[in-house]
PDB file of C-alpha atoms and ligand atoms in Angstrom:
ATOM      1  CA  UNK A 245       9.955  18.674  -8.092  1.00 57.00           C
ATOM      2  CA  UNK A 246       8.559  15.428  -9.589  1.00 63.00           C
ATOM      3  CA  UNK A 247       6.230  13.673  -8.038  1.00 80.00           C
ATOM      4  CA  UNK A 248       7.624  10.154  -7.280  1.00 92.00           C
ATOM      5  CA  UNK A 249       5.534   6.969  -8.063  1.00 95.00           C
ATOM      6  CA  UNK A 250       5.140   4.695  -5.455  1.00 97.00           C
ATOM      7  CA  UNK A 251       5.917   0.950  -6.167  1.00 98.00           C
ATOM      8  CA  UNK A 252       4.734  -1.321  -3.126  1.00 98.00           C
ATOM      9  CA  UNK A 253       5.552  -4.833  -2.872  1.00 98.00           C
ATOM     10  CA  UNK A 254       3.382  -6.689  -0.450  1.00 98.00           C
ATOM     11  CA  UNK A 255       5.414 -10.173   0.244  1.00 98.00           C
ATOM     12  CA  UNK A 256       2.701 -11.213   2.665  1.00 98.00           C
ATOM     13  CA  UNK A 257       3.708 -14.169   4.520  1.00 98.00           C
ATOM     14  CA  UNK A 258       6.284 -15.299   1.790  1.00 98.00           C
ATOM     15  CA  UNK A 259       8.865 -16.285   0.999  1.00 98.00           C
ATOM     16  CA  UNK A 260       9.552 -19.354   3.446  1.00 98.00           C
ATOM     17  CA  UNK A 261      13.314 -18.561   4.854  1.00 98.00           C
ATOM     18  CA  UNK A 262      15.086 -15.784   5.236  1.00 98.00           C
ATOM     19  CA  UNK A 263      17.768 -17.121   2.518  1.00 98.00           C
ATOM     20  CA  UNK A 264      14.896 -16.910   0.457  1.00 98.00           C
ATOM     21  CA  UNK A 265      13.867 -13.357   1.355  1.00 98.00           C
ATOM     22  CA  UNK A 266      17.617 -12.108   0.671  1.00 98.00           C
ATOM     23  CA  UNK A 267      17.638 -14.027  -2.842  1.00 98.00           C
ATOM     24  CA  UNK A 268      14.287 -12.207  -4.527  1.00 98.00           C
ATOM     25  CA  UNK A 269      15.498  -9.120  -2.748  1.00 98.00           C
ATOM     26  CA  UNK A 270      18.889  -9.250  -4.463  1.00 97.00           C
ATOM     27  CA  UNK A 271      17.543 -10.743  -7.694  1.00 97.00           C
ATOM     28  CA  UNK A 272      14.753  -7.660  -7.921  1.00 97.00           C
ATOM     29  CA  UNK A 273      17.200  -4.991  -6.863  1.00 96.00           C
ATOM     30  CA  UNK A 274      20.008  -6.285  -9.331  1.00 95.00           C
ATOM     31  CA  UNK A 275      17.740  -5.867 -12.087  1.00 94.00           C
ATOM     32  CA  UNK A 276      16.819  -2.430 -12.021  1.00 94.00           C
ATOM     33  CA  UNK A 277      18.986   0.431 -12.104  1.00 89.00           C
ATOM     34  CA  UNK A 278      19.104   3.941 -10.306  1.00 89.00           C
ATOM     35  CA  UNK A 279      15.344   5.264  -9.471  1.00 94.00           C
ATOM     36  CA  UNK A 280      14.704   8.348 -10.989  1.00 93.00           C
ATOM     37  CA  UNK A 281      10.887   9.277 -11.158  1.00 93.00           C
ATOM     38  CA  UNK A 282       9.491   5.993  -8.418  1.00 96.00           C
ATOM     39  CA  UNK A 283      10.197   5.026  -4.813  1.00 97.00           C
ATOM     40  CA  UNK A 284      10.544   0.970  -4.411  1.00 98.00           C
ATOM     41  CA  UNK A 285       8.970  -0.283  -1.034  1.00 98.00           C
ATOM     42  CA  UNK A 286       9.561  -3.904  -0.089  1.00 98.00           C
ATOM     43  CA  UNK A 287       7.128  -5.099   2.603  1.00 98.00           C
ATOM     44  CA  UNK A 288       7.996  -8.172   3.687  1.00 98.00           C
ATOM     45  CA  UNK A 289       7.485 -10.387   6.936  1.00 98.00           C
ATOM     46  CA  UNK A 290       9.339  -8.510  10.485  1.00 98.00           C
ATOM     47  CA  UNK A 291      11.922 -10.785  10.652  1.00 98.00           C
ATOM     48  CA  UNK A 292      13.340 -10.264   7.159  1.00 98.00           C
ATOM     49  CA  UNK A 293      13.163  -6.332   7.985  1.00 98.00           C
ATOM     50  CA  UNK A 294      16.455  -5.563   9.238  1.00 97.00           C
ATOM     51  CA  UNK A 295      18.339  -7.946   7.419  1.00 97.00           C
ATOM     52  CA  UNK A 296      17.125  -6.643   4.220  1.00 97.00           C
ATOM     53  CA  UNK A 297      17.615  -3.039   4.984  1.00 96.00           C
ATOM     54  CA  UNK A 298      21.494  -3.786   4.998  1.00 95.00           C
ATOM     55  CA  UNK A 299      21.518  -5.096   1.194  1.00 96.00           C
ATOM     56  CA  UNK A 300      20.965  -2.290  -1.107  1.00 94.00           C
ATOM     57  CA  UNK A 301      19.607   1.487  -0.447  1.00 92.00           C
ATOM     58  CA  UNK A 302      17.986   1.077  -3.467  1.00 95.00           C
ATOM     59  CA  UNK A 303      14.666  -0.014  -2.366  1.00 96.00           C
ATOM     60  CA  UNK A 304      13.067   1.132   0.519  1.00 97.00           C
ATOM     61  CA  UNK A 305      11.271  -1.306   3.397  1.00 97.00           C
ATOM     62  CA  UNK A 306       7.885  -1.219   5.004  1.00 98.00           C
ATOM     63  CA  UNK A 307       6.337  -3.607   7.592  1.00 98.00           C
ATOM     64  CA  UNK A 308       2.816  -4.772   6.902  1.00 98.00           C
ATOM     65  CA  UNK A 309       1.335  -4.264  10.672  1.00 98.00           C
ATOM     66  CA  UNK A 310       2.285  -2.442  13.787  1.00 98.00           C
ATOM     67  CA  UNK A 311       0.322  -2.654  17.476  1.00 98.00           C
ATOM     68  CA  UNK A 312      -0.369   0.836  18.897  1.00 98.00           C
ATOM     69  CA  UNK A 313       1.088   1.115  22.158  1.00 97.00           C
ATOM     70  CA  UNK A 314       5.019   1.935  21.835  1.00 96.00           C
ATOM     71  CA  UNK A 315       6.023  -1.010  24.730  1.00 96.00           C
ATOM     72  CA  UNK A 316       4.663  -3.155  26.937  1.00 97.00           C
ATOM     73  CA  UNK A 317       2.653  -6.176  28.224  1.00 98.00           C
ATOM     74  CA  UNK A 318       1.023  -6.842  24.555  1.00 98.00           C
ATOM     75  CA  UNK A 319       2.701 -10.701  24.043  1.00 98.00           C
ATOM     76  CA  UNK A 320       3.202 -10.665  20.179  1.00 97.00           C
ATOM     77  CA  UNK A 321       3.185  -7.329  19.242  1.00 98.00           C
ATOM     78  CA  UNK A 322       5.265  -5.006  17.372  1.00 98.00           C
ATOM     79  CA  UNK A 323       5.740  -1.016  18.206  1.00 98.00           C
ATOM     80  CA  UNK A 324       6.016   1.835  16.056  1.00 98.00           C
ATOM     81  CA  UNK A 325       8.869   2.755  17.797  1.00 97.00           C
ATOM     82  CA  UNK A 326      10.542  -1.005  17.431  1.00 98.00           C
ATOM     83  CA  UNK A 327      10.163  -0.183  13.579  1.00 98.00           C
ATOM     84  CA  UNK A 328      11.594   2.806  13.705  1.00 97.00           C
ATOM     85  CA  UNK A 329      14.645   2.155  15.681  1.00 96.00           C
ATOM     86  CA  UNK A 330      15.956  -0.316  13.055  1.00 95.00           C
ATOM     87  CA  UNK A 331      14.911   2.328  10.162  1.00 95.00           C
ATOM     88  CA  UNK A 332      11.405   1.351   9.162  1.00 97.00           C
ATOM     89  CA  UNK A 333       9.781   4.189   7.190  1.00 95.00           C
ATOM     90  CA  UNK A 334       6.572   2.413   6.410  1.00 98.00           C
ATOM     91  CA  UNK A 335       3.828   0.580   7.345  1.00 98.00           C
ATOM     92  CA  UNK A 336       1.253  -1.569   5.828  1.00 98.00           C
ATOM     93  CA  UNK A 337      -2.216  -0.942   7.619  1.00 98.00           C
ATOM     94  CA  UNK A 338      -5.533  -2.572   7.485  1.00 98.00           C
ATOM     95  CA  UNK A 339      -4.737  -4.927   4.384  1.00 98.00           C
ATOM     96  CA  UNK A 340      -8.172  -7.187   3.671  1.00 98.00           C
ATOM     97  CA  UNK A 341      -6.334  -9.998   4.431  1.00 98.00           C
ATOM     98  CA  UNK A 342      -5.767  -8.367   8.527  1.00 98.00           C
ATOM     99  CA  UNK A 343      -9.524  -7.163   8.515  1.00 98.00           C
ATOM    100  CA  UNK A 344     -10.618 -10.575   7.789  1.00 97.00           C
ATOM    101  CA  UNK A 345      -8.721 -11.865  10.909  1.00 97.00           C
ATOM    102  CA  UNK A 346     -11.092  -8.681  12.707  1.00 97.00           C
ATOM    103  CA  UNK A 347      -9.273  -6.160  12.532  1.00 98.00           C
ATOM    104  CA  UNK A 348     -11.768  -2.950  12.307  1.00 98.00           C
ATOM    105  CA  UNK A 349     -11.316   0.841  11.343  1.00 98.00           C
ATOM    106  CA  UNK A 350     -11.300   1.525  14.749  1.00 98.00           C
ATOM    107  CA  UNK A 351      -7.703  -0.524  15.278  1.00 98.00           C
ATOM    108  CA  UNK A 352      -6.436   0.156  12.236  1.00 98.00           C
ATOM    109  CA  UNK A 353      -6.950   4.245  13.272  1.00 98.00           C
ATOM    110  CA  UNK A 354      -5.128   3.554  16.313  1.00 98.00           C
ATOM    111  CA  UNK A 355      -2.328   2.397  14.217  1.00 98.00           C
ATOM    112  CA  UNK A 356      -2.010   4.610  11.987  1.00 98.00           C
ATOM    113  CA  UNK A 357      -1.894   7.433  15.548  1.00 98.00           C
ATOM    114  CA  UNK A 358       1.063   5.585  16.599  1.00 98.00           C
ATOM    115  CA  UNK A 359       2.580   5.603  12.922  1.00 98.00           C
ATOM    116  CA  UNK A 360       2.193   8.775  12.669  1.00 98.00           C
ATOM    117  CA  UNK A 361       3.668   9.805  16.129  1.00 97.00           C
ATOM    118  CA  UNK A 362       7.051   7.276  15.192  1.00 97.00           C
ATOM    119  CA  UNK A 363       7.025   9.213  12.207  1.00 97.00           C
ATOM    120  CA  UNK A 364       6.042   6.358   9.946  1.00 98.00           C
ATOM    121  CA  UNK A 365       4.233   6.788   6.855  1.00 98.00           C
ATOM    122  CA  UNK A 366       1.109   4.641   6.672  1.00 98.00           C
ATOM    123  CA  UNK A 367      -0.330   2.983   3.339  1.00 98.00           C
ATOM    124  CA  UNK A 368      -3.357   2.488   4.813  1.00 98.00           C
ATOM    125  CA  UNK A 369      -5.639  -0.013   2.629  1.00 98.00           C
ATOM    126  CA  UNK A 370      -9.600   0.032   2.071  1.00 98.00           C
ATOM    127  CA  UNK A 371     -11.420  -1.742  -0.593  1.00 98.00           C
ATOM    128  CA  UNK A 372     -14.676  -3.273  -0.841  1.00 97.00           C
ATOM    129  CA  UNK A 373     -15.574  -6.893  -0.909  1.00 96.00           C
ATOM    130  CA  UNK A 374     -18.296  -6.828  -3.722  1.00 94.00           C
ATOM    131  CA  UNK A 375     -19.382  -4.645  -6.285  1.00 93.00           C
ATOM    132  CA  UNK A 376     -22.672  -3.962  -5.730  1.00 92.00           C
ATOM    133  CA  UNK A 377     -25.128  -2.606  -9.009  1.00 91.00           C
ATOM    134  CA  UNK A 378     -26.566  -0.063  -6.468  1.00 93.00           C
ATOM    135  CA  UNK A 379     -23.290   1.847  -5.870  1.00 94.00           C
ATOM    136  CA  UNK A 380     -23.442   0.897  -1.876  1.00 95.00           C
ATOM    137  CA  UNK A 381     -19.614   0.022  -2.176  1.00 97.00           C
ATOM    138  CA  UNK A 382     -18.869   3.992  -2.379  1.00 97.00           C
ATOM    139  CA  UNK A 383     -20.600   4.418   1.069  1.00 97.00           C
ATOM    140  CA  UNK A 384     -18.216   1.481   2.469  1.00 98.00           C
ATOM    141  CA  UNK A 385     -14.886   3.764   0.882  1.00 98.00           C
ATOM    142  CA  UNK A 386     -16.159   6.461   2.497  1.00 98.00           C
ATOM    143  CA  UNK A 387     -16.729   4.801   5.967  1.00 98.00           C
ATOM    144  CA  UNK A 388     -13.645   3.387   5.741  1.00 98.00           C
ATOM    145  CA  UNK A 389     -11.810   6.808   4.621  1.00 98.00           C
ATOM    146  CA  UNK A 390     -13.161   8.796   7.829  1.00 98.00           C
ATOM    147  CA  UNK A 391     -13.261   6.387  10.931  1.00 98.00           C
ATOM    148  CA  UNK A 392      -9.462   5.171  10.208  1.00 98.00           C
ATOM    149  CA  UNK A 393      -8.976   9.168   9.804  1.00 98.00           C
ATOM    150  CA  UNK A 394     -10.682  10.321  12.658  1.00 98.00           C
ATOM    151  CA  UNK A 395      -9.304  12.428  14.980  1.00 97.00           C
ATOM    152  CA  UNK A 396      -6.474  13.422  12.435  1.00 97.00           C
ATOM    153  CA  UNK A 397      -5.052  16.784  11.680  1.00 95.00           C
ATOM    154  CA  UNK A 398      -5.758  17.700   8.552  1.00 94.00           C
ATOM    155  CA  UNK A 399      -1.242  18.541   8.507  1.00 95.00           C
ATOM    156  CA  UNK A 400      -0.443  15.220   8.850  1.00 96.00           C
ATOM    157  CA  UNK A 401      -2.739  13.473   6.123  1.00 95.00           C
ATOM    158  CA  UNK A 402       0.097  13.560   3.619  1.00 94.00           C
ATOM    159  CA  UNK A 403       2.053  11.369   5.483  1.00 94.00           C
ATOM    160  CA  UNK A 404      -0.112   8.439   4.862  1.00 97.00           C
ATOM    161  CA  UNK A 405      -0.900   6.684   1.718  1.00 98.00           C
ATOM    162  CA  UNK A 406      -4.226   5.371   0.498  1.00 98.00           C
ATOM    163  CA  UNK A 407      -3.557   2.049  -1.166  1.00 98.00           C
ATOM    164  CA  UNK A 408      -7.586   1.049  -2.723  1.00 98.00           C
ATOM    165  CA  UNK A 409      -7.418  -2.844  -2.723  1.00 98.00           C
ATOM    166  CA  UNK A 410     -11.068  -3.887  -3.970  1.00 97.00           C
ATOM    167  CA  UNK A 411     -10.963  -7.452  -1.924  1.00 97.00           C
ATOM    168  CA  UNK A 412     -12.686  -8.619  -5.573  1.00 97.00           C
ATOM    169  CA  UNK A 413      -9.909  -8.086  -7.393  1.00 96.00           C
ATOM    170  CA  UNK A 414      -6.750  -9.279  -5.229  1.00 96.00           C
ATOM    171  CA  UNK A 415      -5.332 -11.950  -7.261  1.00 95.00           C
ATOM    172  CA  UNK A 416      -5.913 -14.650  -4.407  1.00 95.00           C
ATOM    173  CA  UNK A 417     -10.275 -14.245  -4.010  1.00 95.00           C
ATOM    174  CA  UNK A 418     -11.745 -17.182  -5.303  1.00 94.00           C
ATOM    175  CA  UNK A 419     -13.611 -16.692  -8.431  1.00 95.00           C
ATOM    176  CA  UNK A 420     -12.005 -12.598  -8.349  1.00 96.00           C
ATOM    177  CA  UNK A 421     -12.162 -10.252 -11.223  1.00 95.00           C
ATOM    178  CA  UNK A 422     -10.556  -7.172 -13.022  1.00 94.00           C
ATOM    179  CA  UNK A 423     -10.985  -3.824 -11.894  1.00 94.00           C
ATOM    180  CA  UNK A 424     -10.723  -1.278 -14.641  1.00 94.00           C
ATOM    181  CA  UNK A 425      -7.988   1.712 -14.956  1.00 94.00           C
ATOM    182  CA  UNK A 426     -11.424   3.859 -15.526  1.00 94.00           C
ATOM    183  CA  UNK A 427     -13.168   2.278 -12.519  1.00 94.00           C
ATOM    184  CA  UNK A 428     -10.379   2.374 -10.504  1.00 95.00           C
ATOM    185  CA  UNK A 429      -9.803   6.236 -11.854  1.00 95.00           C
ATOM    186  CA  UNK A 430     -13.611   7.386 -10.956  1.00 95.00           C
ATOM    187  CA  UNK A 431     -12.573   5.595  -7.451  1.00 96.00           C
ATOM    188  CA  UNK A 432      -9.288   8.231  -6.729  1.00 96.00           C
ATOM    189  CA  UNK A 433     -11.473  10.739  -7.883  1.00 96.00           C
ATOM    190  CA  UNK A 434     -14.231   9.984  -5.213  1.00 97.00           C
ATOM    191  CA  UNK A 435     -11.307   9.478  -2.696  1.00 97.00           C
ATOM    192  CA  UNK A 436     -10.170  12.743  -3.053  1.00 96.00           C
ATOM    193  CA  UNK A 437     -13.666  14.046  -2.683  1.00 96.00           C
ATOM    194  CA  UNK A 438     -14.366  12.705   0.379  1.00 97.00           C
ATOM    195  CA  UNK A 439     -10.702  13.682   1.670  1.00 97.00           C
ATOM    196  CA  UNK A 440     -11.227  16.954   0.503  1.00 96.00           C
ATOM    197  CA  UNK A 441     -14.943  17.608   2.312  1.00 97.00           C
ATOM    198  CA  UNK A 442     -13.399  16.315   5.395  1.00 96.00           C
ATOM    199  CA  UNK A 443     -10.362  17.931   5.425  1.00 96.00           C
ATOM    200  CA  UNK A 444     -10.707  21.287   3.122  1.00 94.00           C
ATOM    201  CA  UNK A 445      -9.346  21.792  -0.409  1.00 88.00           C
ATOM    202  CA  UNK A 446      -6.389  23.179   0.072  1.00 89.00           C
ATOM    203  CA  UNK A 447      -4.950  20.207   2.366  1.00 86.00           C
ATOM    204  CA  UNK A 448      -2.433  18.645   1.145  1.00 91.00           C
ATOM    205  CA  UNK A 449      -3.689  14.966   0.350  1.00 92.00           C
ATOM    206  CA  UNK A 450      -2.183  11.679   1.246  1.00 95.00           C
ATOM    207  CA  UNK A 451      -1.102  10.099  -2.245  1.00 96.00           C
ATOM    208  CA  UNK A 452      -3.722   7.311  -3.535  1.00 97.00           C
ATOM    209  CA  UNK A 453      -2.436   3.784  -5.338  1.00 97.00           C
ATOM    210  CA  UNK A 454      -4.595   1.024  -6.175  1.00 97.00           C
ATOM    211  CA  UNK A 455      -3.810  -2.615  -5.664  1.00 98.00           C
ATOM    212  CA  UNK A 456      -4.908  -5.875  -6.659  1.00 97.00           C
ATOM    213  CA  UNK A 457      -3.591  -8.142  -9.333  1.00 97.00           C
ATOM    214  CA  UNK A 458      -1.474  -5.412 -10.849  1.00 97.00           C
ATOM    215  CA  UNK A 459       1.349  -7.247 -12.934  1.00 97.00           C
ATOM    216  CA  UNK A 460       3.598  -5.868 -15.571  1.00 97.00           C
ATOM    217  CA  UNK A 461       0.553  -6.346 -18.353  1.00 96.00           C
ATOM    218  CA  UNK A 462      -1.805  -4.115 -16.604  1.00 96.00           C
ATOM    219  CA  UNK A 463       0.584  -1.619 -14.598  1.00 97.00           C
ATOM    220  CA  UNK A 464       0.718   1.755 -17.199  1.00 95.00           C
ATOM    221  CA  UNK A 465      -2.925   1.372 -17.919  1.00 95.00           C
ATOM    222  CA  UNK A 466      -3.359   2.032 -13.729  1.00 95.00           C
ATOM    223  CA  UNK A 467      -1.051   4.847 -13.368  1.00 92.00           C
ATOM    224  CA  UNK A 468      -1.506   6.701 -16.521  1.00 88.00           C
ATOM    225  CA  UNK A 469      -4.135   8.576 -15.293  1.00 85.00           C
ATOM    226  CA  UNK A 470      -3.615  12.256 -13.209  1.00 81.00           C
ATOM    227  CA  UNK A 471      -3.655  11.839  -9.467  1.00 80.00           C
ATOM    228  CA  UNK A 472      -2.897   8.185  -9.440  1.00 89.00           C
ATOM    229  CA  UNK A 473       0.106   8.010  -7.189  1.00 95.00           C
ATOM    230  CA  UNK A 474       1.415   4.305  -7.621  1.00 96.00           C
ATOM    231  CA  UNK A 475       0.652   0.502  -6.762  1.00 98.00           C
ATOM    232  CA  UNK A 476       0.588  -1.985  -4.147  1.00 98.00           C
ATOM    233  CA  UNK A 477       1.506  -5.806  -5.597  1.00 98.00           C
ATOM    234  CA  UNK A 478       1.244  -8.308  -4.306  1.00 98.00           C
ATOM    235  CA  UNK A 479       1.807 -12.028  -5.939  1.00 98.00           C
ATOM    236  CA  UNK A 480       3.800 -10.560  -9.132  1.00 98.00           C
ATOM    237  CA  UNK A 481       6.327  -8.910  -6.244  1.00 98.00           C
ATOM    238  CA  UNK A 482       7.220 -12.465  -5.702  1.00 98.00           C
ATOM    239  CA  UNK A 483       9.092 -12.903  -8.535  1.00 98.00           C
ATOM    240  CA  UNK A 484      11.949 -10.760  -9.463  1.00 97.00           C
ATOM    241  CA  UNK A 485      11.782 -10.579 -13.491  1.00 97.00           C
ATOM    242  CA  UNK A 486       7.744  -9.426 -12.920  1.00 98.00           C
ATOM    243  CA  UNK A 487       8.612  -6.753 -10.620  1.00 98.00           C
ATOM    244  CA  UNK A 488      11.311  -5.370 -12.029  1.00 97.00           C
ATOM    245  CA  UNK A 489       9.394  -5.289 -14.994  1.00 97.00           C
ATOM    246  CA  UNK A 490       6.264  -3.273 -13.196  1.00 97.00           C
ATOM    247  CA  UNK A 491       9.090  -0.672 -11.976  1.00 97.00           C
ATOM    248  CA  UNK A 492      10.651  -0.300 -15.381  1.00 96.00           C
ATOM    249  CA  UNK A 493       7.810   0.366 -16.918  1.00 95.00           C
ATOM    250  CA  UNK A 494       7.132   3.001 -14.315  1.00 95.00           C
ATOM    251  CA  UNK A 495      10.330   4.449 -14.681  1.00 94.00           C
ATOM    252  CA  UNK A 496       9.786   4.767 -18.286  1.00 92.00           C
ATOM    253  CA  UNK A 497       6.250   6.889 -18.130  1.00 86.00           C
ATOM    254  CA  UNK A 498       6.147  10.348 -19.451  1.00 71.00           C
ATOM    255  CA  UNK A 499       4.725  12.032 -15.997  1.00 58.00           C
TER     256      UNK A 499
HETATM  257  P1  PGA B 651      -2.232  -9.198  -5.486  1.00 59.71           P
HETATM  258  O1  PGA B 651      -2.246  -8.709  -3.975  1.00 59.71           O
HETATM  259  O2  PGA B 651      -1.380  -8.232  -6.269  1.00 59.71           O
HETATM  260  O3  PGA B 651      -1.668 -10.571  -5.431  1.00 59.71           O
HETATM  261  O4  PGA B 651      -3.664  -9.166  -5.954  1.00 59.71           O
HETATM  262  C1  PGA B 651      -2.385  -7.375  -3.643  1.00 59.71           C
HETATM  263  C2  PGA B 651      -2.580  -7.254  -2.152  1.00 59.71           C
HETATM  264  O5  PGA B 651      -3.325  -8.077  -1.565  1.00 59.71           O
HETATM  265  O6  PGA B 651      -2.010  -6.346  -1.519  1.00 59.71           O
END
């Protein structure tokens, strides 16, 4: 069995109306044809969730947060459960952009306990905010890696995804810059290390993407390489010519 790529479209807050939302659906679903070897995720805003889920089977849909108690007095929040009654099958989870409104590893762990429990798959982002010349920024992957993992069997790690988002390179940080395939490469590599000293080599391993200004320019030089699993986009998801683009290209690579 092939492997699937993942394709993950991170709408963020956009677009503004749910019109809107149904057009660059539509427009991005009408211009690719039947998936063979990726799996389309749209994550957009809750309240386009269900509405979108009705238009084509083509794609599938994430949300890009859930709270981790399944009901109750939490004013605002959204369950696990609530996503998966209306056929949710993934979740966004500790994007940069949530972290920097304080969400820590510790919340986005409890999270990804009540994904897992709803039987949601988690992407679950990390990604450091600088580069630093003295290789610090591998102890922050790591920290991030095992406190939102902690406490998790080691059989239900490949039902999340590891999406690594350096907050550098995310097309909307002032003054960002380019991550490398190769850098981003020796980064799944120490991923997989630190997955497999936690959780034994012969685990089977959540599947690891990388994100941040991926467009249909740079999107085979990212996934060429063994053990890369996919992408997250964000701002080239936006428009439907760009992203149809990123998954035909993906749909046209040899492995
Ligand atoms: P970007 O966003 O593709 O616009 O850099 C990626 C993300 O923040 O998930």
């Amino acid at each position: 069995m092939i492997k699937k790529k993942l394709i993950i479209a991170n709408w963020k807050m956009n677009p503004r109306s749910s019109k809107e939302a149904e057009k660059l659906f539509s427009n991005t679903v009408k211009n690719v044809s039947n998936l063979k070897k990726t799996e389309v995720i749209i994550c957009p805003p809750f309240v386009y969730l269900d509405k979108l889920k009705k238009i084509s089977r083509k794609f599938s849909i994430g949300a890009q947060n859930i709270f981790w108690v399944e009901k109750g007095a939490y004013t605002g929040e959204i369950s696990a459960e609530m996503l998966d009654s209306i056929g949710v099958k993934y979740v966004l989870l500790g994007h940069s952009e949530r972290r920097a409104l304080g969400e820590n590893n510790s919340d986005i762990n409890k999270k990804i306990k009540a994904a897992l429990s709803a039987g949601i798959i988690s992407i679950i982002c990390i990604g450091e905010k600088e580069r630093d010349e003295n290789h610090e920024y591998f102890n922050i992957i790591k920290t991030q890696i095992l406190e939102c993992l902690n406490g998790i069997s080691k059989n239900l790690i490949s039902k999340i995804v590891i999406a690594y988002e350096p907050v550098w390179s995310i097309s909307t940080t002032i003054n960002r810059k380019d991550e490398t395939p190769e850098d981003f490469f020796e980064m799944s590599i120490f991923i997989r290390k630190v997955l497999a000293d936690k959780f034994g080599i012969k685990t089977e391993m959540p599947r690891i993407i990388y994100g941040g200004s991926v467009n249909e320019k740079n999107v085979s030089d990212f996934i060429k390489n063994k053990g890369v699993d996919g992408v997250l986009v964000g701002n080239a998801s936006l428009y439907p010519e760009k992203f149809s683009e990123i998954i035909k290209i993906c749909e046209a690579l040899e492995k």
